[in-house]
Structure formats: C-alpha cells, structure tokens
Amino acid sequence: MKNLRGWKLSVFIGVVAVSCGVPLLVQNDYQMQVVFRIALFAALGLAWDLVGGYAGQLSLGHAAFFGLGAYGLALLTKAAVPLWIAVFLAALIATLFAVVMGRIMFRLRGPYFALATIAAAEVLRLLATNLDITQGAIGVTTPALFSGRYFWRWFYLSAVVLAALTFIVNAWVSQSRFGYYLMAIREDEDTASAVGIDTASYKNRALLISAFITALGGTLYASAFQFIIPDNVLTIDISLQMAIITMLGGAGTLLGPIVGAILLLSASEIFKNQFKESHLLIYGILIVLVVLFLPEGIMGGIRKLLGRLQGAKRTAVSAAG
Amino acid sequence: MTGALYALIGMGLALIFGVMRIVNFAHGAFLMVGMYVSWLLFERFNLNPYLGFIVAGVFLFVFGYVVYLLLIRPVRDRSDFMQILMTTGIGLILVDSVQLIFGADYHQTNIELKNRWIRHFGLTFNAAELLSFAIAAVCIIGLRSFVVRSRTGQALRAIAQNRDVAPLMGINVSRIQGLSFALGIAAAGIAGGLLLPALYLFPSVGDDYTLKAFVIVVLGGMGSIEGAAFGGLVLGVTESLTSLYQGNQWALIVDFILFLLVLSLKPSGIFGRQRA
C-alpha cells in the first residue's frame, strides 16, 4: 500500500466508505440495480484504463472478455463446476483468450488495432448467436451467486470490492516501473522500444490484467441478471461504454473512470426514461463534446486547472518575494 | 452482385482515409442516413429508389461537408484515438437520432422491378440487383476517374501523398479535405440508396456495414481506391459462397475472420505497398 500515500489513501478510504454506505440510502430494488451497475462499470472503466488509458491502446473489443466471463460462468456451472470456482475459471478462460488476442493484435497500431479488437469481439458475438451450445439468440440462464432478501445489496458490495481492488491495481501501476513503461509506450511507441522497453510484452501484460478484471465483471453481471444473450453481453455497446466512461472521466487518471461511471450511467438512466430506446444518443453527444472541449476528460481538466492555479500562486509568491 | 455496392462503400471509406488519415467509424451510419433519405422520398413522393439514390447522394454530400466543418476539422490534427472516438460518437448520434425520429420499426420498400427476372446466357439475374450493380459500377468508374484525372483529384492525391508539402503547392488543404470527406460520405449515401430495395430498413442497419467497409478497405490496402474496389468484389464473392454452402448467418463470421487473417498476415492489404 505504499503507493497509496497521503491524500490519495484518504480519498480512497473515503470513497469506499461512502460506497458501502450507499445501500442504506437506497430504498427499492430498481435503484439498487442502478447503483450496482455504476459500481460495476466503475470497475470495468478502471480495468479498461490500464490498456486504453495508461498504455494508450484504444481497445473497442473489451466486450469479448466481458462476454467470455458471462458465458463462461453460465456454461461451466451447467457442466457441474462449483459456482465460485466457475467464476474464476471463466475469468481465466477470458485471460487465455487475451493472451491469444494480444499476440495477434499488438502488432497492429492505431486504427488497425481498434478495428481488430472490434472484429474479434464481433466474431465471438456471432459465434455465440449461431452455436448450439450457447443457445443462440435465445440466451442462457446463469446461476445467482447470492440469494435472499439482500440480493442486490450483495451484488452491489461485490461490485464495490471489485472496483476497489482494481483501483489498487491501477494505483500501483500508475507509480510502478511497469506503469511508466506503459505510459512511455503511449507517448511514443517507437522511442519506447528504442530505449529497450519490450513494448509487446508490456502491452500484453496490461491486457491480461485488464481482461481478467473485465471477465470477473462479466460474471458478476451475468449472475446478477441471471440471464444472458449475445446482444447483451458481447455487443460493441459494452466495449464502447467502457471506453466512453474512462474518456469522459479522464483516461490515465485514477479517479477518472469512477467519476465517468457515475456521470454517464446516471445520465443514461435519466435519458432512458425520457427517450426510451434512444438513450445511446446521450453517449454520442457526450463523446463529441468531450473530444471537442475536454480531450483529457473531467479529471484531466481538473488536474490542468489545479496545475494552473498552483503555477499562478507560485508566480505571485515569486513576484512578491 | 453485392460486390459492386461493397466496392462503392469501400471506396468512400478509402477516400476519406487516404486523404485525411481519418478512420471513419460512422461510415455505416451515413449509409443508413442515405437509405432513410431514399426511403422517405419513396414513401412521400413515390420516387423510385433508383432515382432517389441521386438525391440521397447529393444530400449526404452537403451533410458530409457540414459534419466535416463542425466536427471533423477540429480533430484533424489530434491523435487517432480522438478521431476514432469522434467518428464513433457521430455514428451513435446519427443512429439514435434516426431512431428517435422514425422509430425502431422495420420498413420494406417494394418496387415492381424486384420481381422481374432476366434470363441470359443460361443465367438468371434479378432485374433490381442488376440495375444496382450497373449504377454502382458507373459510380465507381466515375469516382475513380475523378480522382485520377481532374485537377481537384490531383490535389486530393497530393494531400494523400504528403500533407505538409501540398499546401506549399497552393492547395487549400481544408477545402480539399472537406470535399473528399463529403465525396466519401456521398458514396456511402448512394450505396445506401441502392441497397434500400434489397434490405429491411431500421436505424442500426448500417452498423454491420461500417465493419464491412473496413474489411473491404483493409483487404484492398488502406487508402488505395482501386484496392477498395477489388476488396469489395472479393468480399461480395466470399459472402455469397459462404451463404450458399454454410447459411447466411455464417457470412459475417467469415468476413471478420478473413479480416483478422489479413490484418495479422499482411496488414498493408493484398495490393498494398509496404508501409514505411
């Protein structure tokens, strides 16, 4: 925990404490379900941030890992694998898939990489739609990890735990040699590899961690809603959501994905009631606005503002002195 | 038969990528807008889609230019990352606005031509498909000769070759880029108008075509217009063969696997030169 010093540690503890207190304020199952999704997508955004934010690789295929987690859980438990083992086994399968995917795709750059990730996730979606084992578009049922009166409360808390663990991973990454390598790759891949960083290997490692967490998120989602179809867990919408949440909050920042998840999901909840099926409209508008006016996201913008204030103070002090 | 339409879609995308280095993730959405324009004309004014596509093309040319000015030009010099996000956002806005306005219902366009068959040389063609093939082929040849022959086309290619030197030669980069973006979008709109009779119309109908357009362009080599035409034909043939032997639902899977194979084995495309 040595990387979580000072105010960061206190912010972290504060956020976790507040998150744990949320269920006391929330009354009905619907609201509980919404806050569950917020916590879940905060975790997913943080996981995406490792690849998309720190390493700067625009993956639009994270739905592949999410869906593999979800379908893995469904199919493994059907094959009589104990529930909690199935959760981690499903995540491991997704990680294996990430190994293969990383091998192929990290040779590609920029738009080619983004396209390849989309294509890979789409292949999985189409396979799940057309194969018998996944029962195609009819979907499969998934077992619930928790049951009883506090059903949603338990799911919410596990999503918070997942988010908190991912936050710790990110906090470690952001101040470790590993993280610096990733950021060097983001800034200039050629230079990074010229100074001796094995860029492919580090990008792969980031993807593995990210895929594992994303798949865990997928199992949580599948188990909470107890029913999955390909168009639900393997769609590009999931990948986009993860990317947008992170970009909105600020890619490559610790708090960004959390801020992004809270803002985007509550906005989309409000719009869902207003515009029915067109709630993705708000995503589109937000993306365009963020790209135009806030390219570093909300946290990036705040950081810049703080930097400017500090700079102003410093010049004022030096002027006075 | 779909090959020529694919070629047209791919050429539009290749034009945008080649001249602007911008990857247009909203290509399918623009195609969908073209379909809706053509459909509206058919429903309201009973205009045949085989004439309506012209209006769709013109409308999308103007629309594309406006989108370029408002949204694309500001991100022209940003990273790939930002440009991809921007076009993705535009795509989402287009699809969901159309859904908001026209609803998510499926529409079908029935024209008499669709039920007419032409027999020749022992082969049977659907008259409607044959007509779209012919129109698409004319558009492809027209677009190609515009890019190769005309003065504006020369400027386009100059920017594609070297964006830093082109303005020194007195080329207005902004104007030419806007033009090429609008042309690319118009090509997608025309293809949309031509596709209308063959497909059910719904707001997210274009989504598959965005990816297909990329498959086409990558197959032929990113940024090469002739390559895109070739990629379109390859994709059309592959799809027909897969649907024939394995069933329709496998066609898209084969598309994507083909795409991943080309990307991992020869990212510059079948006809592409080695990238620097």
Coordinates of C-alpha atoms in Angstrom, one line a residue:
Chain A
M1 CA 0.0 0.0 0.0
K2 CA 3.0 2.3 0.0
N3 CA 1.8 3.8 -3.3
L4 CA -1.4 5.0 -1.8
R5 CA 0.2 7.6 0.4
G6 CA -1.3 10.8 1.8
W7 CA -4.4 12.3 0.3
K8 CA -4.8 9.5 -2.2
L9 CA -5.2 7.0 0.6
S10 CA -7.7 9.1 2.4
V11 CA -9.7 9.7 -0.8
F12 CA -9.6 6.0 -1.5
I13 CA -10.9 5.1 2.0
G14 CA -13.5 7.9 1.8
V15 CA -14.8 6.7 -1.5
V16 CA -15.0 3.1 -0.3
A17 CA -16.7 4.1 2.9
V18 CA -19.3 6.2 1.1
S19 CA -19.9 3.4 -1.4
C20 CA -20.5 0.9 1.4
G21 CA -22.9 3.3 2.9
V22 CA -25.0 3.8 -0.2
P23 CA -27.3 0.7 0.3
L24 CA -28.6 2.4 3.5
L25 CA -29.9 5.3 1.4
V26 CA -31.3 3.3 -1.4
Q27 CA -34.8 2.0 -1.0
N28 CA -36.0 -0.1 -3.8
D29 CA -34.5 -2.8 -6.0
Y30 CA -34.5 -0.7 -9.1
Q31 CA -32.3 1.9 -7.6
M32 CA -30.1 -0.8 -6.1
Q33 CA -29.7 -2.3 -9.5
V34 CA -28.7 1.1 -10.9
V35 CA -26.0 1.7 -8.2
F36 CA -24.8 -1.9 -8.8
R37 CA -24.3 -1.1 -12.5
I38 CA -22.5 2.1 -11.6
A39 CA -20.1 0.3 -9.3
L40 CA -19.6 -2.5 -11.8
F41 CA -18.9 -0.1 -14.7
A42 CA -16.5 1.9 -12.5
A43 CA -14.5 -1.3 -12.1
L44 CA -14.8 -2.0 -15.8
G45 CA -13.7 1.5 -16.7
L46 CA -10.7 1.2 -14.3
A47 CA -9.8 -2.1 -16.0
W48 CA -10.1 -0.6 -19.4
D49 CA -8.0 2.3 -18.3
L50 CA -5.0 0.0 -18.0
V51 CA -5.0 -0.7 -21.7
G52 CA -6.8 2.3 -23.1
G53 CA -5.5 5.0 -20.7
Y54 CA -2.1 4.1 -19.4
A55 CA -0.9 2.1 -22.4
G56 CA -2.9 4.3 -24.9
Q57 CA -4.2 1.3 -26.9
L58 CA -7.7 2.0 -28.0
S59 CA -9.4 -1.3 -27.4
L60 CA -13.0 -1.4 -28.6
G61 CA -13.3 -5.1 -28.1
H62 CA -13.4 -5.5 -24.3
A63 CA -16.9 -6.9 -24.6
A64 CA -15.1 -10.1 -25.7
F65 CA -13.7 -10.5 -22.2
F66 CA -16.9 -9.4 -20.5
G67 CA -18.9 -11.9 -22.6
L68 CA -16.4 -14.7 -22.1
G69 CA -16.8 -14.2 -18.4
A70 CA -20.5 -14.2 -18.6
Y71 CA -20.9 -17.2 -20.9
G72 CA -18.0 -19.0 -19.2
L73 CA -19.9 -18.8 -15.9
A74 CA -23.1 -20.0 -17.5
L75 CA -21.6 -22.9 -19.3
L76 CA -19.2 -24.0 -16.6
T77 CA -21.9 -24.2 -14.0
K78 CA -24.1 -26.1 -16.4
A79 CA -21.2 -28.6 -16.6
A80 CA -21.4 -29.0 -12.8
V81 CA -18.4 -26.9 -11.9
P82 CA -18.9 -25.4 -8.4
L83 CA -20.2 -21.8 -8.6
W84 CA -17.3 -19.8 -7.2
I85 CA -14.7 -21.9 -9.0
A86 CA -16.6 -21.3 -12.2
V87 CA -16.3 -17.6 -11.7
F88 CA -12.6 -17.7 -11.5
L89 CA -12.3 -20.3 -14.2
A90 CA -14.3 -18.2 -16.5
A91 CA -12.1 -15.2 -15.9
L92 CA -9.0 -17.4 -16.6
I93 CA -10.5 -18.5 -19.9
A94 CA -11.0 -14.9 -20.8
T95 CA -7.4 -14.2 -19.8
L96 CA -6.2 -17.0 -22.0
F97 CA -8.2 -15.5 -24.9
A98 CA -6.5 -12.2 -24.1
V99 CA -3.1 -13.9 -24.5
V100 CA -4.0 -15.1 -28.0
M101 CA -5.6 -11.8 -28.9
G102 CA -2.7 -9.7 -27.6
R103 CA -0.2 -11.8 -29.6
I104 CA -2.0 -11.1 -32.8
M105 CA -3.2 -7.6 -32.2
F106 CA -0.5 -5.7 -30.5
R107 CA 1.5 -5.9 -33.7
L108 CA -1.1 -3.5 -35.1
R109 CA -1.3 0.2 -34.3
G110 CA -3.8 3.0 -34.1
P111 CA -6.9 2.4 -36.2
Y112 CA -5.8 -1.1 -37.2
F113 CA -5.7 -2.2 -33.6
A114 CA -9.0 -0.7 -32.7
L115 CA -10.6 -2.4 -35.7
A116 CA -9.1 -5.8 -35.0
T117 CA -10.4 -5.7 -31.4
I118 CA -13.9 -4.9 -32.7
A119 CA -13.7 -7.7 -35.2
A120 CA -12.5 -10.2 -32.5
A121 CA -15.4 -9.3 -30.2
E122 CA -17.9 -9.5 -33.1
V123 CA -16.6 -12.9 -34.1
L124 CA -17.4 -14.1 -30.5
R125 CA -20.8 -12.4 -30.6
L126 CA -21.7 -14.1 -33.9
L127 CA -20.4 -17.4 -32.7
A128 CA -22.5 -17.2 -29.5
T129 CA -25.5 -16.3 -31.7
N130 CA -25.1 -19.2 -34.0
L131 CA -23.7 -22.0 -32.0
D132 CA -26.0 -24.6 -30.3
I133 CA -24.1 -24.7 -27.1
T134 CA -24.8 -21.1 -26.3
Q135 CA -28.4 -21.5 -27.5
G136 CA -28.0 -18.6 -29.9
A137 CA -30.2 -15.6 -29.5
I138 CA -32.5 -17.4 -27.1
G139 CA -29.8 -17.0 -24.4
V140 CA -28.8 -19.0 -21.4
T141 CA -29.6 -18.7 -17.7
T142 CA -26.9 -18.1 -15.2
P143 CA -26.9 -19.1 -11.5
A144 CA -27.1 -16.3 -8.9
L145 CA -24.1 -16.0 -6.6
F146 CA -26.2 -14.6 -3.8
S147 CA -29.8 -15.0 -3.0
G148 CA -32.4 -13.9 -0.4
R149 CA -33.6 -10.5 0.7
Y150 CA -30.3 -8.7 0.3
F151 CA -29.7 -10.0 -3.2
W152 CA -28.9 -6.7 -4.8
R153 CA -27.1 -5.4 -1.8
W154 CA -24.6 -8.3 -2.0
F155 CA -24.1 -7.9 -5.7
Y156 CA -23.5 -4.2 -5.2
L157 CA -21.0 -4.8 -2.5
S158 CA -19.1 -7.3 -4.6
A159 CA -19.0 -4.8 -7.4
V160 CA -17.6 -2.2 -5.0
V161 CA -15.0 -4.7 -3.9
L162 CA -14.0 -5.4 -7.5
A163 CA -13.8 -1.7 -8.2
A164 CA -11.7 -1.1 -5.1
L165 CA -9.3 -3.9 -5.9
T166 CA -9.0 -2.6 -9.5
F167 CA -8.4 0.9 -8.1
I168 CA -5.5 -0.5 -6.0
V169 CA -4.1 -2.3 -9.1
N170 CA -4.3 1.0 -11.0
A171 CA -2.7 3.0 -8.2
W172 CA 0.1 0.5 -8.1
V173 CA 0.5 0.6 -11.9
S174 CA 0.5 4.4 -12.1
Q175 CA 3.5 4.6 -9.8
S176 CA 5.4 1.5 -10.8
R177 CA 8.1 0.9 -13.3
F178 CA 5.6 -1.2 -15.2
G179 CA 3.2 1.8 -15.4
Y180 CA 5.9 4.1 -16.5
Y181 CA 6.8 1.7 -19.3
L182 CA 3.1 1.7 -20.4
M183 CA 3.0 5.5 -20.4
A184 CA 6.2 5.6 -22.4
I185 CA 4.5 3.3 -24.9
R186 CA 1.5 5.6 -25.0
E187 CA 3.6 8.7 -25.6
D188 CA 5.8 7.3 -28.3
E189 CA 6.0 3.6 -29.0
D190 CA 9.0 3.8 -31.3
T191 CA 11.1 5.7 -28.8
A192 CA 10.0 3.4 -26.0
S193 CA 11.1 0.4 -27.9
A194 CA 14.3 2.1 -28.9
V195 CA 15.3 2.7 -25.3
G196 CA 14.9 -1.0 -24.6
I197 CA 11.3 -1.5 -23.5
D198 CA 9.8 -4.7 -24.7
T199 CA 6.7 -2.9 -25.8
A200 CA 4.7 -6.0 -27.0
S201 CA 5.3 -7.8 -23.7
Y202 CA 4.2 -4.9 -21.5
K203 CA 1.2 -4.2 -23.6
N204 CA 0.3 -7.9 -23.3
R205 CA 0.6 -7.8 -19.5
A206 CA -1.6 -4.8 -19.3
L207 CA -4.2 -6.5 -21.4
L208 CA -4.1 -9.7 -19.3
I209 CA -4.8 -7.9 -16.1
S210 CA -7.5 -5.8 -17.8
A211 CA -9.1 -8.9 -19.3
F212 CA -9.1 -10.8 -16.0
I213 CA -10.9 -8.0 -14.2
T214 CA -13.3 -7.4 -17.1
A215 CA -14.3 -11.0 -17.2
L216 CA -14.9 -11.0 -13.4
G217 CA -17.2 -8.1 -14.1
G218 CA -18.9 -10.1 -16.7
T219 CA -19.6 -13.0 -14.3
L220 CA -21.0 -10.6 -11.8
Y221 CA -23.3 -9.0 -14.4
A222 CA -24.4 -12.4 -15.7
S223 CA -25.1 -13.7 -12.3
A224 CA -27.0 -10.7 -11.1
F225 CA -29.3 -10.6 -14.1
Q226 CA -29.4 -14.4 -14.2
F227 CA -29.9 -14.5 -17.9
I228 CA -27.7 -13.5 -20.9
I229 CA -28.0 -13.2 -24.6
P230 CA -25.2 -12.4 -27.0
D231 CA -26.6 -9.0 -27.9
N232 CA -26.5 -8.2 -24.2
V233 CA -23.0 -9.2 -23.0
L234 CA -21.0 -9.4 -26.2
T235 CA -22.2 -6.3 -28.0
I236 CA -19.9 -3.5 -29.0
D237 CA -22.1 -1.3 -26.8
I238 CA -20.3 -2.7 -23.7
S239 CA -16.9 -2.0 -25.2
L240 CA -17.9 1.5 -26.1
Q241 CA -19.4 2.1 -22.7
M242 CA -16.1 1.1 -21.0
A243 CA -14.1 3.4 -23.3
I244 CA -16.5 6.3 -23.0
I245 CA -16.7 6.1 -19.2
T246 CA -13.0 6.3 -19.0
M247 CA -12.5 9.0 -21.6
L248 CA -15.3 11.1 -20.0
G249 CA -13.8 10.9 -16.6
G250 CA -10.2 11.1 -17.8
A251 CA -8.1 8.4 -19.3
G252 CA -5.0 7.5 -17.4
T253 CA -6.2 9.0 -14.2
L254 CA -7.1 7.1 -11.1
L255 CA -10.4 8.7 -10.3
G256 CA -11.5 9.3 -13.8
P257 CA -13.3 6.0 -14.5
I258 CA -15.2 6.3 -11.3
V259 CA -16.3 9.8 -12.0
G260 CA -17.2 8.8 -15.5
A261 CA -19.2 5.8 -14.5
I262 CA -21.3 7.8 -12.0
L263 CA -21.9 10.6 -14.5
L264 CA -22.6 8.5 -17.6
L265 CA -24.8 5.9 -16.0
S266 CA -26.9 8.3 -14.1
A267 CA -27.3 10.5 -17.2
S268 CA -28.3 7.5 -19.3
E269 CA -30.8 6.3 -16.6
I270 CA -32.5 9.7 -16.8
F271 CA -32.5 9.7 -20.5
K272 CA -33.7 6.2 -20.7
N273 CA -36.9 7.3 -19.1
Q274 CA -37.2 10.2 -21.5
F275 CA -36.1 8.8 -24.8
K276 CA -36.8 5.1 -24.4
E277 CA -34.5 3.2 -26.9
S278 CA -32.6 6.2 -28.0
H279 CA -30.6 6.6 -24.8
L280 CA -27.3 6.0 -26.7
L281 CA -27.9 9.4 -28.1
I282 CA -26.6 10.9 -24.9
Y283 CA -23.4 8.8 -25.2
G284 CA -22.8 10.1 -28.7
I285 CA -23.3 13.7 -27.7
L286 CA -21.1 13.3 -24.7
I287 CA -18.3 11.7 -26.7
V288 CA -18.4 14.5 -29.3
L289 CA -18.4 17.2 -26.5
V290 CA -15.6 15.5 -24.6
V291 CA -13.4 15.1 -27.7
L292 CA -14.0 18.7 -28.7
F293 CA -13.7 20.5 -25.4
L294 CA -12.3 18.2 -22.8
P295 CA -9.9 15.9 -24.6
E296 CA -8.3 14.9 -21.3
G297 CA -11.6 14.2 -19.6
I298 CA -13.0 15.7 -16.4
M299 CA -10.2 14.6 -14.1
G300 CA -7.6 15.7 -16.7
G301 CA -9.3 19.0 -16.9
I302 CA -9.4 19.5 -13.2
R303 CA -5.8 18.5 -12.9
K304 CA -4.8 21.1 -15.5
L305 CA -6.8 23.7 -13.7
L306 CA -5.2 22.9 -10.4
G307 CA -1.8 23.0 -12.1
R308 CA -2.6 26.4 -13.5
L309 CA -3.7 27.7 -10.1
Q310 CA -0.6 26.4 -8.4
G311 CA 1.5 27.9 -11.2
A312 CA -0.3 31.3 -10.6
K313 CA 0.3 31.1 -6.9
R314 CA 4.0 30.3 -7.4
T315 CA 4.5 33.3 -9.8
A316 CA 2.6 35.5 -7.3
V317 CA 4.8 34.4 -4.5
S318 CA 8.0 34.8 -6.5
A319 CA 6.8 38.2 -7.6
A320 CA 6.1 39.3 -4.0
G321 CA 9.4 37.8 -2.9
Chain B
M1 CA -23.9 -8.7 -57.3
T2 CA -23.4 -7.1 -53.9
G3 CA -19.8 -6.9 -54.7
A4 CA -20.1 -3.6 -56.7
L5 CA -22.0 -2.0 -53.8
Y6 CA -19.4 -3.1 -51.4
A7 CA -16.8 -1.7 -53.7
L8 CA -18.6 1.7 -53.6
I9 CA -18.9 1.7 -49.9
G10 CA -15.2 0.8 -49.5
M11 CA -14.1 3.4 -52.0
G12 CA -15.8 6.1 -50.0
L13 CA -14.0 5.0 -46.8
A14 CA -10.7 4.7 -48.6
L15 CA -11.1 8.2 -50.0
I16 CA -11.6 9.6 -46.5
F17 CA -8.8 7.6 -45.0
G18 CA -6.3 8.2 -47.8
V19 CA -6.7 11.9 -47.9
M20 CA -7.4 12.7 -44.3
R21 CA -5.9 9.7 -42.4
I22 CA -9.1 9.7 -40.5
V23 CA -10.8 6.4 -39.9
N24 CA -14.5 7.0 -40.3
F25 CA -16.3 4.8 -37.8
A26 CA -19.6 6.4 -38.7
H27 CA -19.5 5.2 -42.3
G28 CA -22.3 2.7 -41.9
A29 CA -24.4 5.3 -40.1
F30 CA -24.0 7.7 -43.1
L31 CA -25.0 4.8 -45.3
M32 CA -28.1 4.3 -43.2
V33 CA -29.0 8.0 -43.5
G34 CA -28.7 7.6 -47.2
M35 CA -31.2 4.7 -47.0
Y36 CA -33.6 6.7 -45.0
V37 CA -33.5 9.7 -47.4
S38 CA -34.2 7.4 -50.2
W39 CA -37.0 5.6 -48.3
L40 CA -38.6 8.9 -47.3
L41 CA -38.7 10.0 -51.0
F42 CA -40.2 6.7 -51.9
E43 CA -42.9 6.8 -49.2
R44 CA -43.8 10.5 -49.5
F45 CA -43.4 11.2 -53.2
N46 CA -43.4 7.7 -54.6
L47 CA -40.0 8.3 -56.1
N48 CA -38.3 5.1 -57.2
P49 CA -35.1 4.4 -55.2
Y50 CA -33.2 4.0 -58.4
L51 CA -33.7 7.7 -58.8
G52 CA -33.9 8.6 -55.2
F53 CA -30.3 7.5 -54.7
I54 CA -29.2 10.6 -56.6
V55 CA -31.0 12.8 -54.1
A56 CA -29.5 10.8 -51.2
G57 CA -26.0 11.2 -52.7
V58 CA -26.4 15.0 -53.0
F59 CA -28.0 15.4 -49.6
L60 CA -25.2 13.4 -48.0
F61 CA -22.5 15.3 -49.9
V62 CA -23.8 18.5 -48.3
F63 CA -24.3 16.9 -44.9
G64 CA -20.9 15.4 -45.0
Y65 CA -19.3 18.7 -45.7
V66 CA -21.2 20.3 -42.8
V67 CA -20.1 17.5 -40.5
Y68 CA -16.6 18.0 -41.6
L69 CA -16.6 21.7 -40.9
L70 CA -18.2 21.3 -37.5
L71 CA -16.8 18.2 -36.1
I72 CA -14.0 16.6 -38.1
R73 CA -11.8 19.7 -38.8
P74 CA -11.3 20.5 -35.2
V75 CA -9.9 17.0 -34.5
R76 CA -7.9 16.8 -37.8
D77 CA -4.5 17.0 -36.1
R78 CA -5.3 15.1 -33.0
S79 CA -4.4 11.5 -32.3
D80 CA -6.0 8.5 -33.9
F81 CA -7.6 7.8 -30.6
M82 CA -9.5 11.0 -30.6
Q83 CA -10.6 10.8 -34.2
I84 CA -11.9 7.3 -33.7
L85 CA -13.9 8.4 -30.7
M86 CA -15.2 11.4 -32.6
T87 CA -16.5 9.4 -35.5
T88 CA -17.9 6.7 -33.2
G89 CA -19.7 9.5 -31.4
I90 CA -21.1 10.9 -34.7
G91 CA -22.3 7.4 -35.6
L92 CA -24.1 6.9 -32.3
I93 CA -25.8 10.3 -32.7
L94 CA -26.9 9.6 -36.2
V95 CA -28.3 6.1 -35.4
D96 CA -30.1 7.2 -32.3
S97 CA -31.5 10.4 -33.8
V98 CA -33.0 8.5 -36.7
Q99 CA -34.4 6.0 -34.2
L100 CA -35.9 8.9 -32.2
I101 CA -37.5 10.5 -35.3
F102 CA -38.6 7.4 -37.2
G103 CA -38.8 4.8 -34.5
A104 CA -37.2 1.4 -34.5
D105 CA -39.7 -0.3 -36.8
Y106 CA -38.7 -2.3 -39.8
H107 CA -39.6 -0.9 -43.2
Q108 CA -39.6 -2.6 -46.5
T109 CA -39.5 -1.0 -49.9
N110 CA -41.4 -2.9 -52.5
I111 CA -40.8 -1.9 -56.1
E112 CA -42.1 -3.8 -59.1
L113 CA -38.6 -4.3 -60.5
K114 CA -37.7 -6.6 -57.7
N115 CA -40.0 -9.3 -59.0
R116 CA -38.7 -9.2 -62.5
W117 CA -36.0 -11.7 -63.7
I118 CA -33.8 -11.5 -66.7
R119 CA -32.5 -14.7 -68.3
H120 CA -29.4 -14.6 -70.4
F121 CA -26.6 -16.9 -71.3
G122 CA -28.2 -19.6 -69.2
L123 CA -28.0 -17.4 -66.1
T124 CA -30.8 -15.7 -64.2
F125 CA -30.5 -12.2 -62.8
N126 CA -32.8 -10.2 -60.7
A127 CA -33.6 -7.0 -62.6
A128 CA -33.3 -4.8 -59.5
E129 CA -29.9 -6.3 -58.5
L130 CA -28.7 -6.0 -62.0
L131 CA -29.7 -2.3 -62.1
S132 CA -27.9 -1.5 -58.8
F133 CA -24.9 -3.3 -60.0
A134 CA -24.8 -1.2 -63.1
I135 CA -25.3 2.1 -61.3
A136 CA -22.7 1.2 -58.7
A137 CA -20.3 0.3 -61.4
V138 CA -20.8 3.6 -63.1
C139 CA -20.3 5.5 -59.9
I140 CA -17.1 3.6 -59.2
I141 CA -15.7 4.4 -62.6
G142 CA -16.8 8.0 -62.3
L143 CA -15.3 8.4 -58.8
R144 CA -12.0 6.8 -59.9
S145 CA -11.6 8.9 -63.0
F146 CA -12.5 12.0 -61.0
V147 CA -9.7 11.2 -58.5
V148 CA -7.2 10.3 -61.2
R149 CA -8.0 12.8 -64.0
S150 CA -9.4 16.0 -62.6
R151 CA -7.4 18.8 -61.1
T152 CA -9.2 18.5 -57.8
G153 CA -8.5 14.8 -57.9
Q154 CA -4.8 15.6 -58.3
A155 CA -4.9 17.9 -55.3
L156 CA -6.6 15.1 -53.4
R157 CA -3.8 12.7 -54.2
A158 CA -1.2 15.3 -53.5
I159 CA -2.5 15.6 -50.0
A160 CA -2.7 11.9 -49.6
Q161 CA 1.0 11.7 -50.6
N162 CA 2.3 14.5 -48.5
R163 CA 0.2 16.7 -46.3
D164 CA 3.0 19.1 -45.4
V165 CA 4.1 19.9 -48.9
A166 CA 0.7 20.0 -50.5
P167 CA -0.2 23.4 -49.0
L168 CA 3.1 24.8 -50.2
M169 CA 2.0 24.0 -53.7
G170 CA -1.0 26.3 -53.3
I171 CA -3.5 23.6 -52.4
N172 CA -6.2 24.6 -49.9
V173 CA -6.0 21.5 -47.7
S174 CA -9.1 22.4 -45.6
R175 CA -11.3 22.7 -48.7
I176 CA -10.0 19.6 -50.4
Q177 CA -10.2 17.5 -47.3
G178 CA -13.8 18.7 -46.8
L179 CA -14.5 17.8 -50.4
S180 CA -13.0 14.4 -50.1
F181 CA -14.9 13.7 -46.8
A182 CA -18.1 14.8 -48.4
L183 CA -17.4 12.7 -51.5
G184 CA -16.7 9.7 -49.4
I185 CA -19.9 10.2 -47.4
A186 CA -21.9 10.7 -50.6
A187 CA -20.6 7.4 -52.0
A188 CA -21.9 5.8 -48.8
G189 CA -25.2 7.6 -49.3
I190 CA -25.5 6.4 -52.9
A191 CA -24.7 2.8 -51.9
G192 CA -27.4 3.2 -49.2
G193 CA -30.0 4.3 -51.7
L194 CA -29.1 1.4 -54.0
L195 CA -29.2 -1.1 -51.1
L196 CA -32.7 0.1 -50.0
P197 CA -34.8 -2.2 -52.2
A198 CA -32.8 -5.2 -51.1
L199 CA -32.9 -4.8 -47.3
Y200 CA -35.2 -4.2 -44.5
L201 CA -34.7 -0.7 -43.2
F202 CA -34.1 0.0 -39.5
P203 CA -31.9 2.5 -37.6
S204 CA -29.0 0.3 -36.9
V205 CA -29.0 -1.3 -40.3
G206 CA -25.7 0.4 -41.2
D207 CA -23.7 -0.9 -38.2
D208 CA -22.6 -4.1 -40.0
Y209 CA -21.6 -2.0 -43.0
T210 CA -19.1 0.1 -41.0
L211 CA -17.2 -3.1 -40.2
K212 CA -17.7 -4.5 -43.6
A213 CA -16.4 -1.3 -45.1
F214 CA -13.2 -1.7 -43.1
V215 CA -12.9 -5.3 -44.1
I216 CA -13.1 -4.2 -47.7
V217 CA -10.6 -1.4 -47.4
V218 CA -8.2 -3.5 -45.4
L219 CA -8.4 -6.3 -47.9
G220 CA -7.5 -4.0 -50.7
G221 CA -4.9 -1.9 -48.8
M222 CA -5.8 1.1 -46.7
G223 CA -6.1 4.3 -48.7
S224 CA -6.0 2.7 -52.1
I225 CA -9.1 3.4 -54.1
E226 CA -8.6 0.7 -56.7
G227 CA -7.7 -1.7 -53.9
A228 CA -11.0 -0.9 -52.2
A229 CA -12.9 -1.7 -55.4
F230 CA -11.2 -5.0 -55.6
G231 CA -11.7 -5.7 -51.8
G232 CA -15.4 -5.1 -52.3
L233 CA -15.7 -7.7 -55.1
V234 CA -13.7 -10.2 -53.0
L235 CA -16.0 -9.7 -50.0
G236 CA -19.1 -9.9 -52.2
V237 CA -18.0 -13.2 -53.6
T238 CA -16.8 -14.7 -50.3
E239 CA -20.1 -13.8 -48.7
S240 CA -22.2 -15.3 -51.5
L241 CA -20.2 -18.5 -51.3
T242 CA -20.4 -18.8 -47.5
S243 CA -24.2 -18.2 -47.6
L244 CA -24.5 -20.7 -50.3
Y245 CA -22.7 -23.5 -48.5
Q246 CA -23.0 -22.7 -44.8
G247 CA -26.0 -20.4 -44.5
N248 CA -26.4 -16.7 -44.2
Q249 CA -25.6 -16.3 -40.6
W250 CA -22.0 -17.5 -41.2
A251 CA -21.2 -14.9 -43.8
L252 CA -20.4 -12.2 -41.3
I253 CA -18.2 -14.5 -39.2
V254 CA -16.2 -15.5 -42.3
D255 CA -15.9 -11.8 -43.1
F256 CA -14.4 -11.0 -39.8
I257 CA -12.1 -14.0 -39.7
L258 CA -10.9 -13.0 -43.2
F259 CA -10.3 -9.5 -41.8
L260 CA -8.3 -10.7 -38.8
L261 CA -6.3 -13.0 -41.1
V262 CA -5.4 -10.2 -43.5
L263 CA -4.6 -7.9 -40.6
S264 CA -2.3 -10.3 -38.9
L265 CA -0.6 -11.7 -42.0
K266 CA -0.4 -8.7 -44.4
P267 CA -1.7 -5.5 -42.7
S268 CA -1.0 -3.5 -45.8
G269 CA -3.6 -5.4 -47.7
I270 CA -3.5 -7.7 -50.6
F271 CA -2.5 -5.0 -53.0
G272 CA -0.9 -2.6 -50.5
R273 CA 2.6 -1.5 -50.7
Q274 CA 4.8 -1.9 -47.7
R275 CA 4.2 0.8 -45.2
A276 CA 7.1 2.9 -44.1

